Amino acid sequence: MDKAFDVKMIADFIPTLAGYLPITLYILALSLIFGFILGVILSLPRIYQIPVLNQCARVYISFFRGTPIMVQLFIVFYGIPALSGVFGIDLSQMDPLYAAIATYALSSAATIAEVIRAGVNSVDAGQAEAAYSVGMNGRQTFLRIILPQALYQALPNFGNLVIGYLKDTSLAFSIGVMDMSGRGQTLITLSNHALEVYISLSIIYYITAVLLEYSFKWIEKRVKKENARFTSIFDIEL
């Protein structure tokens, strides 16, 4: 049974838990970097309607967007050692941290792919035609004209995605990752003050989410200015 609520313990728990924030941000950053790369790859068959690959990408995206992140964590955590064992590779002692990063990367890739696809579809077709008219090929047009504008259009969604996955990282402790939530569970066991621990965690997560939100708003303003400058230069060249 939990001990009587003690508000003073929140002030004690916050610094302890905040010391594990870098681990949480490390998981978030790496998983989103790998997720972005995989998301771009997944979006291409969807954008260009490539036979077979398009269907495979749709199944992948549907699965990861339609299943709980905790289920995905356990599938990856137990699935990677089982799969590697078939090939004679022993990964039974794999660090749960890497399983968490892999899970969030695979999961975020599905959402990122759809965000990018929606962003590309929002770019006016005349932009590509204008690029072709000045001698750009398909690859140059996509990388230099379409993709930058698509990412600009999708930037608000990326901000929401990052904040969403920040909150999802709180479940990584379920496979043994010692991040903020994992440390919180040990504090609950040692102190029997669960409410104080969860309040402390909520404060740290909230402040971090707010800072990320303001960071993305600042980035969005800067990108908007650069996009306007680029568009004006491009129009002059045409």
CSV table of C-alpha atoms in Angstrom, one decimal, residues 22-124:
chain,number,residue,atom,x,y,z
A,22,PRO,CA,18.8,12.2,-21.8
A,23,ILE,CA,18.1,8.5,-22.3
A,24,THR,CA,14.5,9.2,-23.2
A,25,LEU,CA,15.5,11.9,-25.7
A,26,TYR,CA,18.2,9.6,-27.1
A,27,ILE,CA,15.6,6.9,-27.8
A,28,LEU,CA,13.3,9.5,-29.3
A,29,ALA,CA,16.0,11.1,-31.5
A,30,LEU,CA,17.6,7.9,-32.9
A,31,SER,CA,14.2,6.3,-33.5
A,32,LEU,CA,12.9,9.3,-35.4
A,33,ILE,CA,16.1,9.6,-37.5
A,34,PHE,CA,15.9,6.0,-38.6
A,35,GLY,CA,12.1,6.3,-38.9
A,36,PHE,CA,12.4,9.3,-41.2
A,37,ILE,CA,14.8,7.5,-43.5
A,38,LEU,CA,12.6,4.4,-43.6
A,39,GLY,CA,9.5,6.6,-43.9
A,40,VAL,CA,10.8,8.3,-47.1
A,41,ILE,CA,11.6,4.9,-48.6
A,42,LEU,CA,8.1,3.7,-47.7
A,43,SER,CA,6.4,6.8,-49.1
A,44,LEU,CA,7.9,6.4,-52.6
A,45,PRO,CA,6.0,3.3,-53.7
A,46,ARG,CA,2.8,5.0,-52.3
A,47,ILE,CA,3.5,8.3,-54.2
A,48,TYR,CA,4.4,6.7,-57.5
A,49,GLN,CA,2.0,3.7,-57.2
A,50,ILE,CA,4.7,1.1,-57.8
A,51,PRO,CA,3.1,-2.3,-58.3
A,52,VAL,CA,3.6,-4.9,-55.5
A,53,LEU,CA,5.8,-2.5,-53.5
A,54,ASN,CA,2.8,-0.2,-53.0
A,55,GLN,CA,0.8,-3.0,-51.6
A,56,CYS,CA,3.6,-4.1,-49.3
A,57,ALA,CA,4.0,-0.5,-48.0
A,58,ARG,CA,0.3,-0.2,-47.4
A,59,VAL,CA,0.3,-3.5,-45.3
A,60,TYR,CA,3.3,-2.3,-43.4
A,61,ILE,CA,1.8,1.1,-42.7
A,62,SER,CA,-1.6,-0.3,-41.8
A,63,PHE,CA,-0.1,-2.8,-39.3
A,64,PHE,CA,2.1,-0.3,-37.4
A,65,ARG,CA,-0.6,2.4,-37.3
A,66,GLY,CA,-3.3,-0.1,-36.3
A,67,THR,CA,-1.6,-1.9,-33.4
A,68,PRO,CA,-0.6,-0.6,-29.9
A,69,ILE,CA,2.9,0.5,-29.4
A,70,MET,CA,3.3,-1.8,-26.4
A,71,VAL,CA,2.4,-4.8,-28.5
A,72,GLN,CA,5.0,-3.7,-31.0
A,73,LEU,CA,7.6,-3.4,-28.3
A,74,PHE,CA,7.1,-7.0,-27.2
A,75,ILE,CA,7.0,-8.3,-30.8
A,76,VAL,CA,10.3,-6.6,-31.6
A,77,PHE,CA,11.9,-7.4,-28.2
A,78,TYR,CA,11.1,-11.1,-28.4
A,79,GLY,CA,10.9,-11.4,-32.2
A,80,ILE,CA,14.5,-10.2,-33.0
A,81,PRO,CA,16.2,-12.9,-30.9
A,82,ALA,CA,13.8,-15.5,-32.2
A,83,LEU,CA,14.4,-14.5,-35.8
A,84,SER,CA,18.2,-14.2,-35.4
A,85,GLY,CA,18.3,-17.7,-33.7
A,86,VAL,CA,17.0,-19.2,-37.0
A,87,PHE,CA,20.2,-18.0,-38.6
A,88,GLY,CA,22.4,-19.2,-35.7
A,89,ILE,CA,22.9,-15.7,-34.2
A,90,ASP,CA,22.3,-15.4,-30.5
A,91,LEU,CA,20.7,-12.0,-29.6
A,92,SER,CA,19.0,-13.3,-26.5
A,93,GLN,CA,21.0,-10.8,-24.4
A,94,MET,CA,20.2,-7.9,-26.6
A,95,ASP,CA,20.0,-4.6,-24.7
A,96,PRO,CA,16.3,-3.6,-24.4
A,97,LEU,CA,17.4,0.0,-25.4
A,98,TYR,CA,18.1,-1.2,-28.9
A,99,ALA,CA,14.8,-3.0,-29.1
A,100,ALA,CA,13.0,0.1,-28.0
A,101,ILE,CA,14.8,2.3,-30.6
A,102,ALA,CA,14.0,-0.3,-33.4
A,103,THR,CA,10.4,-0.5,-32.4
A,104,TYR,CA,9.8,3.3,-32.3
A,105,ALA,CA,11.8,3.6,-35.6
A,106,LEU,CA,9.6,1.0,-37.3
A,107,SER,CA,6.4,2.5,-35.9
A,108,SER,CA,7.2,6.1,-36.6
A,109,ALA,CA,8.2,5.2,-40.2
A,110,ALA,CA,4.6,4.2,-40.9
A,111,THR,CA,3.3,7.6,-39.8
A,112,ILE,CA,6.1,9.6,-41.4
A,113,ALA,CA,5.5,7.8,-44.8
A,114,GLU,CA,1.9,8.9,-44.7
A,115,VAL,CA,2.8,12.5,-43.7
A,116,ILE,CA,5.3,12.7,-46.5
A,117,ARG,CA,2.8,11.3,-49.0
A,118,ALA,CA,0.2,13.8,-48.0
A,119,GLY,CA,2.8,16.6,-48.2
A,120,VAL,CA,3.9,15.6,-51.7
A,121,ASN,CA,0.3,15.4,-52.9
A,122,SER,CA,-0.3,18.9,-51.6
A,123,VAL,CA,2.5,20.4,-53.8
A,124,ASP,CA,1.0,21.9,-57.0
